Tab-separated table of C-alpha atoms and ligand atoms in Angstrom:
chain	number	residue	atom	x	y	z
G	1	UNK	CA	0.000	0.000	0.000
G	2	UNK	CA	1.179	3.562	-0.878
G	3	UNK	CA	1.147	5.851	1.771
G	4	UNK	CA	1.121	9.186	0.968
G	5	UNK	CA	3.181	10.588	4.048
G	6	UNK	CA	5.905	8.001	3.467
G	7	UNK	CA	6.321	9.269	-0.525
G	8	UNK	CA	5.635	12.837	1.017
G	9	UNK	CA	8.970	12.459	2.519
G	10	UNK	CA	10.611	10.675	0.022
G	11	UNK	CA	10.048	13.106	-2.675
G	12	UNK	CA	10.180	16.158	-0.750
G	13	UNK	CA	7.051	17.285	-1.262
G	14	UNK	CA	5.743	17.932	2.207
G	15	UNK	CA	6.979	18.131	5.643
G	16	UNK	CA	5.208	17.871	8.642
G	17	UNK	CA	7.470	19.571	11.759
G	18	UNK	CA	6.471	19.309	15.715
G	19	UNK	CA	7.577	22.454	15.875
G	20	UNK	CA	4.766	24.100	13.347
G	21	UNK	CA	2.328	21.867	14.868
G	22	UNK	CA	0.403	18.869	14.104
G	23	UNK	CA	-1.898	19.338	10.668
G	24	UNK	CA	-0.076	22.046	9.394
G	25	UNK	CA	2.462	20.624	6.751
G	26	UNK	CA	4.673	22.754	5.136
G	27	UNK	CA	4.910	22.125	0.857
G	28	UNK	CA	8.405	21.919	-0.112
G	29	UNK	CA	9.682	23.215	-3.395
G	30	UNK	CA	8.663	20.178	-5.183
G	31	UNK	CA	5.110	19.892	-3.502
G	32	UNK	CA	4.817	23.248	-4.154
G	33	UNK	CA	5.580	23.368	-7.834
G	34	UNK	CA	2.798	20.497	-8.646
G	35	UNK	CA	0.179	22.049	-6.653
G	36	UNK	CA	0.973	25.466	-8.279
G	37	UNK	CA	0.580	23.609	-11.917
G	38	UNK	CA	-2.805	22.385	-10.681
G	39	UNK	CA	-4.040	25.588	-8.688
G	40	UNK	CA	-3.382	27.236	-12.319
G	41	UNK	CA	-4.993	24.484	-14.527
G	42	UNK	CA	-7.979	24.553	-12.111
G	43	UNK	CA	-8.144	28.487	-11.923
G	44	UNK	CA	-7.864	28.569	-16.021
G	45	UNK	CA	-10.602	25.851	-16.183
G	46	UNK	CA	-12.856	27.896	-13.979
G	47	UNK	CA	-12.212	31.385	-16.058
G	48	UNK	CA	-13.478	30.044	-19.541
G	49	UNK	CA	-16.601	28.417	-17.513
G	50	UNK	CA	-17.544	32.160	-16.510
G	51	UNK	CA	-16.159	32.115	-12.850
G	52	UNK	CA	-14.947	35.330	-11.789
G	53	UNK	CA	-11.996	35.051	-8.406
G	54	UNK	CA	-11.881	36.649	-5.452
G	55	UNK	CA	-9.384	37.043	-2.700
G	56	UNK	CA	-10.917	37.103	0.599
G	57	UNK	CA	-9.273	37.146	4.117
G	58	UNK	CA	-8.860	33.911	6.346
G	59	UNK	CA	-10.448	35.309	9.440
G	60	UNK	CA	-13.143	37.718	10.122
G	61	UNK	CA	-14.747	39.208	12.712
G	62	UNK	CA	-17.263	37.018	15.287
G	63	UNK	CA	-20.568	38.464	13.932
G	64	UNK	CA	-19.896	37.500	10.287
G	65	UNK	CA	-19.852	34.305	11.562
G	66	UNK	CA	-22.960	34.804	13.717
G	67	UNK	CA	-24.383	35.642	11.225
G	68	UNK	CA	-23.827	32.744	8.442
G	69	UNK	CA	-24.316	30.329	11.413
G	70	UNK	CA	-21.028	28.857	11.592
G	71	UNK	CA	-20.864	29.854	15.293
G	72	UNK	CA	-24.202	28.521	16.059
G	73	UNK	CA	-24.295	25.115	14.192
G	74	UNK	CA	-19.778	24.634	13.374
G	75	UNK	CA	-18.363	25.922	16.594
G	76	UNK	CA	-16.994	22.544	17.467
G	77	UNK	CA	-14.575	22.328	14.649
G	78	UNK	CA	-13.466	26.100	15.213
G	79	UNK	CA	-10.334	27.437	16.396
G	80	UNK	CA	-11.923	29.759	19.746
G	81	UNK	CA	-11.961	32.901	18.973
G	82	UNK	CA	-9.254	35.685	19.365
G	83	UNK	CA	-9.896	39.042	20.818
G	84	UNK	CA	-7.864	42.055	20.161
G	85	UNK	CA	-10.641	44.211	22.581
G	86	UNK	CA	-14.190	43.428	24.805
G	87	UNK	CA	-15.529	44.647	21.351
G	88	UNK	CA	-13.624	43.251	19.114
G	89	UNK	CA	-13.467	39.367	18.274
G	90	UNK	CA	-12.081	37.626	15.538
G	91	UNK	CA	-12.217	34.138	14.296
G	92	UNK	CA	-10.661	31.673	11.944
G	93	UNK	CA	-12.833	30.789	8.841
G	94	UNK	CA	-13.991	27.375	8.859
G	95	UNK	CA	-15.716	28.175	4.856
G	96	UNK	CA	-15.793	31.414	2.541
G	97	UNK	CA	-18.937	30.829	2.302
G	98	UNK	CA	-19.318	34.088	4.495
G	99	UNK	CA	-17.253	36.454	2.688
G	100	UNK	CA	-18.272	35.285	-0.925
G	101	UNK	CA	-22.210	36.046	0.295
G	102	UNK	CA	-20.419	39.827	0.792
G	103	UNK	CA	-19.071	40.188	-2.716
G	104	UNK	CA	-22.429	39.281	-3.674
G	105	UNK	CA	-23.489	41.977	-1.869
G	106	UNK	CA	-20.859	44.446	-2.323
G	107	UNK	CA	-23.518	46.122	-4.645
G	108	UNK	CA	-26.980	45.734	-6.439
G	109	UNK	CA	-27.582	43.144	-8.455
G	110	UNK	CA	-29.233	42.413	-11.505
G	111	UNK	CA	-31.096	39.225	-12.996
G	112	UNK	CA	-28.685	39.668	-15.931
G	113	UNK	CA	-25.654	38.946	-13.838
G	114	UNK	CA	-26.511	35.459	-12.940
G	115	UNK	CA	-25.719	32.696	-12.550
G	116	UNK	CA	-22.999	34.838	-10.817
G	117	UNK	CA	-20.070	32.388	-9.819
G	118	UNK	CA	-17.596	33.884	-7.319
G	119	UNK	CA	-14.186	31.439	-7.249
G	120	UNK	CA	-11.308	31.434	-4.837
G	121	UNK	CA	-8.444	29.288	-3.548
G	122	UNK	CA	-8.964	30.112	-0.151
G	123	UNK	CA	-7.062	29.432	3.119
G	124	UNK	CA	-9.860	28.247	6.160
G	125	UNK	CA	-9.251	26.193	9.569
G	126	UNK	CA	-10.679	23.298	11.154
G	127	UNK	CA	-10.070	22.668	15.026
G	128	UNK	CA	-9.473	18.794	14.104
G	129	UNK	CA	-8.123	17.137	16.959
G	130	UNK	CA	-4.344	15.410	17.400
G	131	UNK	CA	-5.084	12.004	17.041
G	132	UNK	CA	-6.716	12.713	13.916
G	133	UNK	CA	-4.026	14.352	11.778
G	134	UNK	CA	-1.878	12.712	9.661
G	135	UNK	CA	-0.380	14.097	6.611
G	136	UNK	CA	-2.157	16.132	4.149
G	137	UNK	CA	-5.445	14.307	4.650
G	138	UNK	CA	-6.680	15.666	7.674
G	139	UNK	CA	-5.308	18.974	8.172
G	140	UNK	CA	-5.859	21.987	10.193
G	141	UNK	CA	-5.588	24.513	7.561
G	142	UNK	CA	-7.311	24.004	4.646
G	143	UNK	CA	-6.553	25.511	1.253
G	144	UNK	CA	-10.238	25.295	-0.610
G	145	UNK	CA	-10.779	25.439	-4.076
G	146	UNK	CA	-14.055	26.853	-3.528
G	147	UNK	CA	-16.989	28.815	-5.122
G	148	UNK	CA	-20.580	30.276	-4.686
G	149	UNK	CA	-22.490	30.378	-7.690
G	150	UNK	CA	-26.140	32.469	-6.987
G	151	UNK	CA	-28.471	31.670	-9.274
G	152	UNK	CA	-31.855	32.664	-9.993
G	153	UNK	CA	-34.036	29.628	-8.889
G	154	UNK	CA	-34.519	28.539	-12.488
G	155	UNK	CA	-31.204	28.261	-13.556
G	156	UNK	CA	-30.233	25.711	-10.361
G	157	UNK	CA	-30.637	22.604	-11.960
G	158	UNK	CA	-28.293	23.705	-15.313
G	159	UNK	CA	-26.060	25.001	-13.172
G	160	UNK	CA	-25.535	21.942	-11.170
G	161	UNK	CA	-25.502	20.081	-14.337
G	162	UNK	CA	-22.289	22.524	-16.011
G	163	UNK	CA	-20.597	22.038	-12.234
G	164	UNK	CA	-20.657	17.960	-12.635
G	165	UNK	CA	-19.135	18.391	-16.131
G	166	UNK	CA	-16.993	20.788	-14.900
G	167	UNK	CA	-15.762	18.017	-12.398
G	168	UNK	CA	-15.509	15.365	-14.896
G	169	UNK	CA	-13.567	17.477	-16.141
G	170	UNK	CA	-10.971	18.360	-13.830
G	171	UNK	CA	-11.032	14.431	-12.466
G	172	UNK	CA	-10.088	13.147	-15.569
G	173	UNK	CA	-6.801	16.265	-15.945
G	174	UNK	CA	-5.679	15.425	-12.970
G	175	UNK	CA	-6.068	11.541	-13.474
G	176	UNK	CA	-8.749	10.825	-10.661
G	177	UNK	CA	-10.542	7.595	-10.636
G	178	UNK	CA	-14.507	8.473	-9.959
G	179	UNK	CA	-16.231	6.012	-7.738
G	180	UNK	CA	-19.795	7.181	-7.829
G	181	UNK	CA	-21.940	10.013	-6.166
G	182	UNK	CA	-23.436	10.387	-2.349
G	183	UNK	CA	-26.659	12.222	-2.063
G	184	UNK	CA	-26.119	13.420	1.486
G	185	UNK	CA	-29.532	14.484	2.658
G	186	UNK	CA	-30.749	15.631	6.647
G	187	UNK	CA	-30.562	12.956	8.673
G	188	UNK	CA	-32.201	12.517	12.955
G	189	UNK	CA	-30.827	13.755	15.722
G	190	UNK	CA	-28.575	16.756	14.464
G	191	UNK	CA	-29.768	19.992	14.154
G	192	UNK	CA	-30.292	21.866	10.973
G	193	UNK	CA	-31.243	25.785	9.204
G	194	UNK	CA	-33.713	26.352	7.153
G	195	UNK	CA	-37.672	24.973	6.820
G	196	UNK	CA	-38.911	21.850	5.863
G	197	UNK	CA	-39.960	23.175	2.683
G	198	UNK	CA	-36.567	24.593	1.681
G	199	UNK	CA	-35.157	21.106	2.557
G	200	UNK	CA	-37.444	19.373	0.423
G	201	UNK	CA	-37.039	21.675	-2.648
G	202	UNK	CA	-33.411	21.962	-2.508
G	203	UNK	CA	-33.696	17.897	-2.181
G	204	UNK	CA	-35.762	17.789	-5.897
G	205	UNK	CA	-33.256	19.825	-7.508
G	206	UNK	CA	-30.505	18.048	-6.611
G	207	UNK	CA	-31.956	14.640	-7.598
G	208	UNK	CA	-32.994	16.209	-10.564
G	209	UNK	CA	-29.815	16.950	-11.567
G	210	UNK	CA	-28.497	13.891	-10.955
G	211	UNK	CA	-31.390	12.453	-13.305
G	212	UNK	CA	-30.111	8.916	-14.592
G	213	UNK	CA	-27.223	8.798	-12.418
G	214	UNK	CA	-26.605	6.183	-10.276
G	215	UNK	CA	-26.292	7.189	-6.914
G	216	UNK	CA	-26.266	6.303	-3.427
G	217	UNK	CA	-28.465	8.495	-0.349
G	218	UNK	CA	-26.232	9.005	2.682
G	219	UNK	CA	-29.236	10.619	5.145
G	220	UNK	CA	-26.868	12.809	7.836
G	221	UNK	CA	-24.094	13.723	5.788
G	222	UNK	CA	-25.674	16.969	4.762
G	223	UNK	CA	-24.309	20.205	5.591
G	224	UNK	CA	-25.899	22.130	8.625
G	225	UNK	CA	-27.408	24.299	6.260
G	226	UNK	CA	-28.515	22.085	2.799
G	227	UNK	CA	-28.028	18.854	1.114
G	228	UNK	CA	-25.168	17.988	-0.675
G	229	UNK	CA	-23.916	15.609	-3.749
G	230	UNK	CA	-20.616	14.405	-2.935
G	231	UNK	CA	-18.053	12.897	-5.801
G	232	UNK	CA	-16.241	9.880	-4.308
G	233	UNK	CA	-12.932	9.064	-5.950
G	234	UNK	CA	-11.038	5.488	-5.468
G	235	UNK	CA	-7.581	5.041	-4.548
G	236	UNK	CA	-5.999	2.009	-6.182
G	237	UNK	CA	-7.271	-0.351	-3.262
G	238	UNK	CA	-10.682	0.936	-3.964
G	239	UNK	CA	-10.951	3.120	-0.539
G	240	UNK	CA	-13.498	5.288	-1.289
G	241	UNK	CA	-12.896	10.001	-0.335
G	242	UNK	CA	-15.063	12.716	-1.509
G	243	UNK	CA	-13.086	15.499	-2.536
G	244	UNK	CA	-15.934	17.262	-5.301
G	245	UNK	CA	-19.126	18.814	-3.558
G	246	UNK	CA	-22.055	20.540	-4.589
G	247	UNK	CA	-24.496	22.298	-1.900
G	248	UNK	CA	-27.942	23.730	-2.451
G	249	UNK	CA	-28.407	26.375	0.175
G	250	UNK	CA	-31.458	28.918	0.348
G	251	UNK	CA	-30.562	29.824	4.263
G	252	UNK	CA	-27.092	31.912	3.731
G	253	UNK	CA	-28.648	33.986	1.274
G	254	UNK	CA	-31.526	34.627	3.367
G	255	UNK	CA	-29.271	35.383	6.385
G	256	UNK	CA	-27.293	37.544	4.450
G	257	UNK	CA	-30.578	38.985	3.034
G	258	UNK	CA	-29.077	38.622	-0.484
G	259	UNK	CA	-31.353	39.768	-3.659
G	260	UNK	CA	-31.127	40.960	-7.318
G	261	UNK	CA	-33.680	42.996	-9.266
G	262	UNK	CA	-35.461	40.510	-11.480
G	263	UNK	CA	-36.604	41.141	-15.375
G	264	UNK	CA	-39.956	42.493	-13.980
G	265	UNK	CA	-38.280	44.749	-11.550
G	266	UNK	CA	-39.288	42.901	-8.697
G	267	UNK	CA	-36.245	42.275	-6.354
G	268	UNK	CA	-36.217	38.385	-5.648
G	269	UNK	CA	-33.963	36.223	-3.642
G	270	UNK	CA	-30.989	33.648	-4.922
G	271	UNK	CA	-30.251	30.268	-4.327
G	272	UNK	CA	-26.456	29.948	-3.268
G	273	UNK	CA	-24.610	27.163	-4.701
G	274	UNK	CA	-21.682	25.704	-2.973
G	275	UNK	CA	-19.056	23.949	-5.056
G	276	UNK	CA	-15.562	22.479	-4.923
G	277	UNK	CA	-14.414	20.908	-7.931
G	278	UNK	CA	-11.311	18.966	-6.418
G	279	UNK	CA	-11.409	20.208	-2.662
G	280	UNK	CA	-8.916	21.196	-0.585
G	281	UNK	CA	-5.407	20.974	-2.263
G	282	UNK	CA	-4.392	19.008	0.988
G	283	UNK	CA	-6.590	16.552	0.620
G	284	UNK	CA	-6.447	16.597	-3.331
G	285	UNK	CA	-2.799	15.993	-3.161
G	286	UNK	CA	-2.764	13.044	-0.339
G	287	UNK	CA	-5.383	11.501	-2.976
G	288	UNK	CA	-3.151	12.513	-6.318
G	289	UNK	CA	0.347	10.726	-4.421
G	290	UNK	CA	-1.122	7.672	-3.550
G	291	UNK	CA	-3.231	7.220	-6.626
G	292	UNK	CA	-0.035	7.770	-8.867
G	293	UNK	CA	2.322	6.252	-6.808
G	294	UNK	CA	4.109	9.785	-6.575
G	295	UNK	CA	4.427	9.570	-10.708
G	296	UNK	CA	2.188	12.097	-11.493
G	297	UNK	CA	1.514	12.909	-15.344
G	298	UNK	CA	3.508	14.934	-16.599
G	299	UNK	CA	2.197	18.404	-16.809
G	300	UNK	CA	2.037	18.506	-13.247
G	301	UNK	CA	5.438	16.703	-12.275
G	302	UNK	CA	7.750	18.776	-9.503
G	303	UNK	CA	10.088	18.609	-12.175
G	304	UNK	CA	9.239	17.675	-15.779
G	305	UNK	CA	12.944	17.298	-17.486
G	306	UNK	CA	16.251	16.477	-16.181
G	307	UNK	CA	19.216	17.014	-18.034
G	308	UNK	CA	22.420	14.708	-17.270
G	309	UNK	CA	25.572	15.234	-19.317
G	310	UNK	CA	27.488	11.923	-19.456
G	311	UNK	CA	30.802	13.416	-18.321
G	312	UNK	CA	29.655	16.834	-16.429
G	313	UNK	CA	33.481	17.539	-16.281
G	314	UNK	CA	33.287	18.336	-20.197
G	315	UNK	CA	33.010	21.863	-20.789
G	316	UNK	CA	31.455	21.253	-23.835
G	317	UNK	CA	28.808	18.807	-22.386
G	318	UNK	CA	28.363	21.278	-19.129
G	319	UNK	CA	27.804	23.990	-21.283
G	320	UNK	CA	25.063	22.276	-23.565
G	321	UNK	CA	23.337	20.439	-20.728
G	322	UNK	CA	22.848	24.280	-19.317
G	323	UNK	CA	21.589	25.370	-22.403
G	324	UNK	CA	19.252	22.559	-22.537
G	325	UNK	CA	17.654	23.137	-19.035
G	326	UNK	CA	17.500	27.265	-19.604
G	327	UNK	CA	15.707	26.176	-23.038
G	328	UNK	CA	12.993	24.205	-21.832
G	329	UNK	CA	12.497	27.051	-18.501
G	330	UNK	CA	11.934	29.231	-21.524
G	331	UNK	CA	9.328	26.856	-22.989
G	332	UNK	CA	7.454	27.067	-19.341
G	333	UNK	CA	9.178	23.517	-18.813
G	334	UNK	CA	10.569	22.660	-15.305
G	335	UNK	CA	13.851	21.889	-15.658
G	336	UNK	CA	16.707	21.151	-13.999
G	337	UNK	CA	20.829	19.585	-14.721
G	338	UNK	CA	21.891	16.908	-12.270
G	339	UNK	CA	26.019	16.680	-12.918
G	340	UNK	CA	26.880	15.001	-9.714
G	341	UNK	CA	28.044	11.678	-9.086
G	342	UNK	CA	27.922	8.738	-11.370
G	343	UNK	CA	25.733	8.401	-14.717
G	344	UNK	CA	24.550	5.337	-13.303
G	345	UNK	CA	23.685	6.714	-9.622
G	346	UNK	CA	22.268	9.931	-11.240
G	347	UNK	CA	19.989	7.800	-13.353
G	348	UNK	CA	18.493	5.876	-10.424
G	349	UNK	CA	18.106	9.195	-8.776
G	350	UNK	CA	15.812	10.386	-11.670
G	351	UNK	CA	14.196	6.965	-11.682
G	352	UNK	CA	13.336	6.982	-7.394
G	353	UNK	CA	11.960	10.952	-8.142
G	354	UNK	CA	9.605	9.828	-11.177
G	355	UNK	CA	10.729	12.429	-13.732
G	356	UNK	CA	8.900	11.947	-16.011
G	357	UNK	CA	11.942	12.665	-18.900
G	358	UNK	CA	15.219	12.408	-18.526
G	359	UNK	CA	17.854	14.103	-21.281
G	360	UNK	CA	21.206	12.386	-21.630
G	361	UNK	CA	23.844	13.977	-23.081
G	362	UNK	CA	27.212	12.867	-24.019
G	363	UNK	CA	30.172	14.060	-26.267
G	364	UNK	CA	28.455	13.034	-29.429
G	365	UNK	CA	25.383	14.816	-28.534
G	366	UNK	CA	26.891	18.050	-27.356
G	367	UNK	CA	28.759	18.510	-30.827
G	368	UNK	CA	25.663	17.439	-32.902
G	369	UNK	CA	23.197	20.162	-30.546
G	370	UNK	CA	21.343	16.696	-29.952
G	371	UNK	CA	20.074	15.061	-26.706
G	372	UNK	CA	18.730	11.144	-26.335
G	373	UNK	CA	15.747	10.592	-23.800
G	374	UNK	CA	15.158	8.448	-21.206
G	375	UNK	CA	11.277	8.237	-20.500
G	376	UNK	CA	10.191	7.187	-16.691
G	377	UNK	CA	8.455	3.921	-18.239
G	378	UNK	CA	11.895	2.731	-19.241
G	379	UNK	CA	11.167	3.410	-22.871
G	380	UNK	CA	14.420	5.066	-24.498
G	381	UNK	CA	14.218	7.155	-27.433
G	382	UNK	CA	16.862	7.834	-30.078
G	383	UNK	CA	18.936	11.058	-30.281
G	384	UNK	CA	17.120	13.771	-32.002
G	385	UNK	CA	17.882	17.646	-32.288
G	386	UNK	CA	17.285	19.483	-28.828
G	387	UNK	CA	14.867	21.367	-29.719
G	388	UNK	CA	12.335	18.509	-31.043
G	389	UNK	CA	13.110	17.039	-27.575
G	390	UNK	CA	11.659	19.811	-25.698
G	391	UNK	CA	8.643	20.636	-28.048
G	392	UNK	CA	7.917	16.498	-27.981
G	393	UNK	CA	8.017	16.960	-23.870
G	394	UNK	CA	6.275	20.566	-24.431
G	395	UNK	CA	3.048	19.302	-26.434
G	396	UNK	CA	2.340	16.118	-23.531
G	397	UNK	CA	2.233	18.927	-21.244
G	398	UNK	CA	0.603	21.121	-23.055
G	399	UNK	CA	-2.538	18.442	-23.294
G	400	UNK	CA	-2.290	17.339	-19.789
G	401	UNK	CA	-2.234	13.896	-21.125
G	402	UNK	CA	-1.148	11.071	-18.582
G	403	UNK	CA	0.697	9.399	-20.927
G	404	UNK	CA	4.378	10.111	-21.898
G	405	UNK	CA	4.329	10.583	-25.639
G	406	UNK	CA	1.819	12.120	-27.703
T	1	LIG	ZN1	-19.603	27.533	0.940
């Protein structure tokens, strides 16, 4: 079984240090550089589907929260609040929900504005407890691709519709196995916003939706404040995460007394949409390691192309094997030259990392402006100009395809 904490390490993607505190890893350079390729694929994805982005604060003061409920219905899995002054009380975020319903707000709105989808990668906290935390799966801050889509109640059930394409989508980018899809509806004994009537509408549109999709009720798992459909993923033993999510919610908006001016003039009230296409990157990543062993596809590997000149003490082959790597960091490539120790041990190095290409260099090579590679499959290819190298390992990234040649 592949743990992802264990590869974490191994690949320096992630550390997790005492001294930080437990569920708050740090991403190292490498970790940092994949989830950067995805936060940009995801963000660019979102743009052309008409998402506009928003940067919003991680904290905000205790009556924001009040006010969306959080306090009232979430306080158990909040940090306690911080106060600066008798008057003055601040607390972590545990959603944007909150401060998205504000930019919605920040002026009037018309019918012709929605659906109006407000996006953000946005930092929030969860009070999880120790004994929980391990790695990047359960975390104490969260990094949320997140959105609110308002809609007019009419347009709910295409919206929801474009947002389950939309994660389709992204799943099959990022090379995500889907498992299936959780209706999580109210369930006894917890406590809930909102009227029965609410429930039960927000309940038809969602199944709706979902019309002639197979999925399983999970009565309980709803939010505090709507139900839910939840997009499991498999790893390869066939455990079972959610990490997509899309939540009907009529109570934030009227909370946050939320309206537009409809085509008759009449001001009317929207339905809030909650939506995460691939969920926290925490959780995202634990999920993306252990699905790909570490060897993620290329467009998102730490580091996409590694140059090795046979015999680094050749000027000559130095010299080339730096041109090579500042090349393909033109091309938007990450690249890097390895010209320490052995051919052999270098290789193996490559090899244990998963780069996905590996350029090998030698006398031959450096006189002809030529480079051989070395795919992470084992497959070799023959010597060919540099340039065709880098726009062969340029185009697989370019169409976020898994596999290693076009
Ligand atoms: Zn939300």
């Amino acid at each position: 079984m592949t743990d992802h904490r264990r590869l974490g390490r191994e690949l320096e993607l992630f550390v997790s240090d005492p001294l930080a505190g437990a569920g708050l890893p740090i991403w190292l350079p490498a970790g940092a550089a994949a989830r950067h390729a995805v936060e940009a694929y995801v963000h660019e994805l979102e743009r052309r589907a008409g998402y506009q982005h928003v940067y919003s604060p991680p904290l905000g003061k205790r009556e924001l929260f009040e006010l969306s409920g959080h306090l009232g219905y979430f306080a158990d899995d909040m940090f306690p609040p911080m106060r600066l002054s008798p008057d003055d009380e601040f607390v972590l975020r545990p959603a944007l929900c909150p401060h998205h319903a504000l930019v919605f707000r920040a002026r009037g709105r018309s019918y012709r504005e929605l659906p109006l989808r407000v996006g953000e990668l946005g930092g929030m906290y969860r009070a999880e407890r120790s004994g929980v935390l391990g790695g990047l799966s359960r975390v104490r801050a969260i990094s949320l691709n997140d959105a609110h889509n308002f809609c007019a109640l009419d347009q709910v059930g295409e919206e929801v519709a474009a947002i389950l394409a939309l994660i389709r989508e992204a799943h099959a980018a990022l090379g995500v196995r889907p498992a299936g899809f959780r209706l999580s509806l109210r369930g006894p004994g917890q406590r809930y916003v909102g009227t029965d009537e609410q429930w039960r509408r927000a309940e038809d549109l969602l199944r709706e939706a979902l019309n002639g999709v197979d999925v399983v009720e999970a009565p309980g798992d709803a939010a505090f404040y709507g139900p839910k459909i939840d997009i499991q993923v498999a790893d390869p033993t066939g455990r079972e995460s959610s990490l997509a999510t899309v939540q009907l919610d009529f109570d934030k908006p009227e909370k946050f007394d939320l309206s537009y001016t409809g085509s008759d003039g009449v001001r009317r009230r929207p339905v809030m949409v909650h939506r995460s296409l691939v969920g926290s990157m925490e959780r995202l990543f634990a999920h993306l390691i252990e699905a790909h062993d570490g060897a993620f596809p290329p467009w998102y590997a730490p580091v996409q192309v590694t140059v090795l000149p046979v015999d680094p003490d050749d000027p000559g082959q130095a010299a080339a094997a730096d041109r090579l790597a500042r090349d393909a960091i033109a091309l938007g490539l990450r690249a890097e030259v390895d010209g320490g120790g052995s051919l052999g041990s270098r290789i193996r190095d490559t090899a244990r990392r998963r780069v996905p290409y590996v350029a090998v260099l030698g006398a031959r090579e450096a006189a002809d402006g030529a480079v051989a590679l070395r795919l992470r499959d084992g497959r070799r290819l023959d010597p060919r100009p540099a340039a065709d190298a880098l726009a062969l390992v340029a185009s697989v990234v370019a169409t976020r395809s898994a596999a290693l040649l076009p």
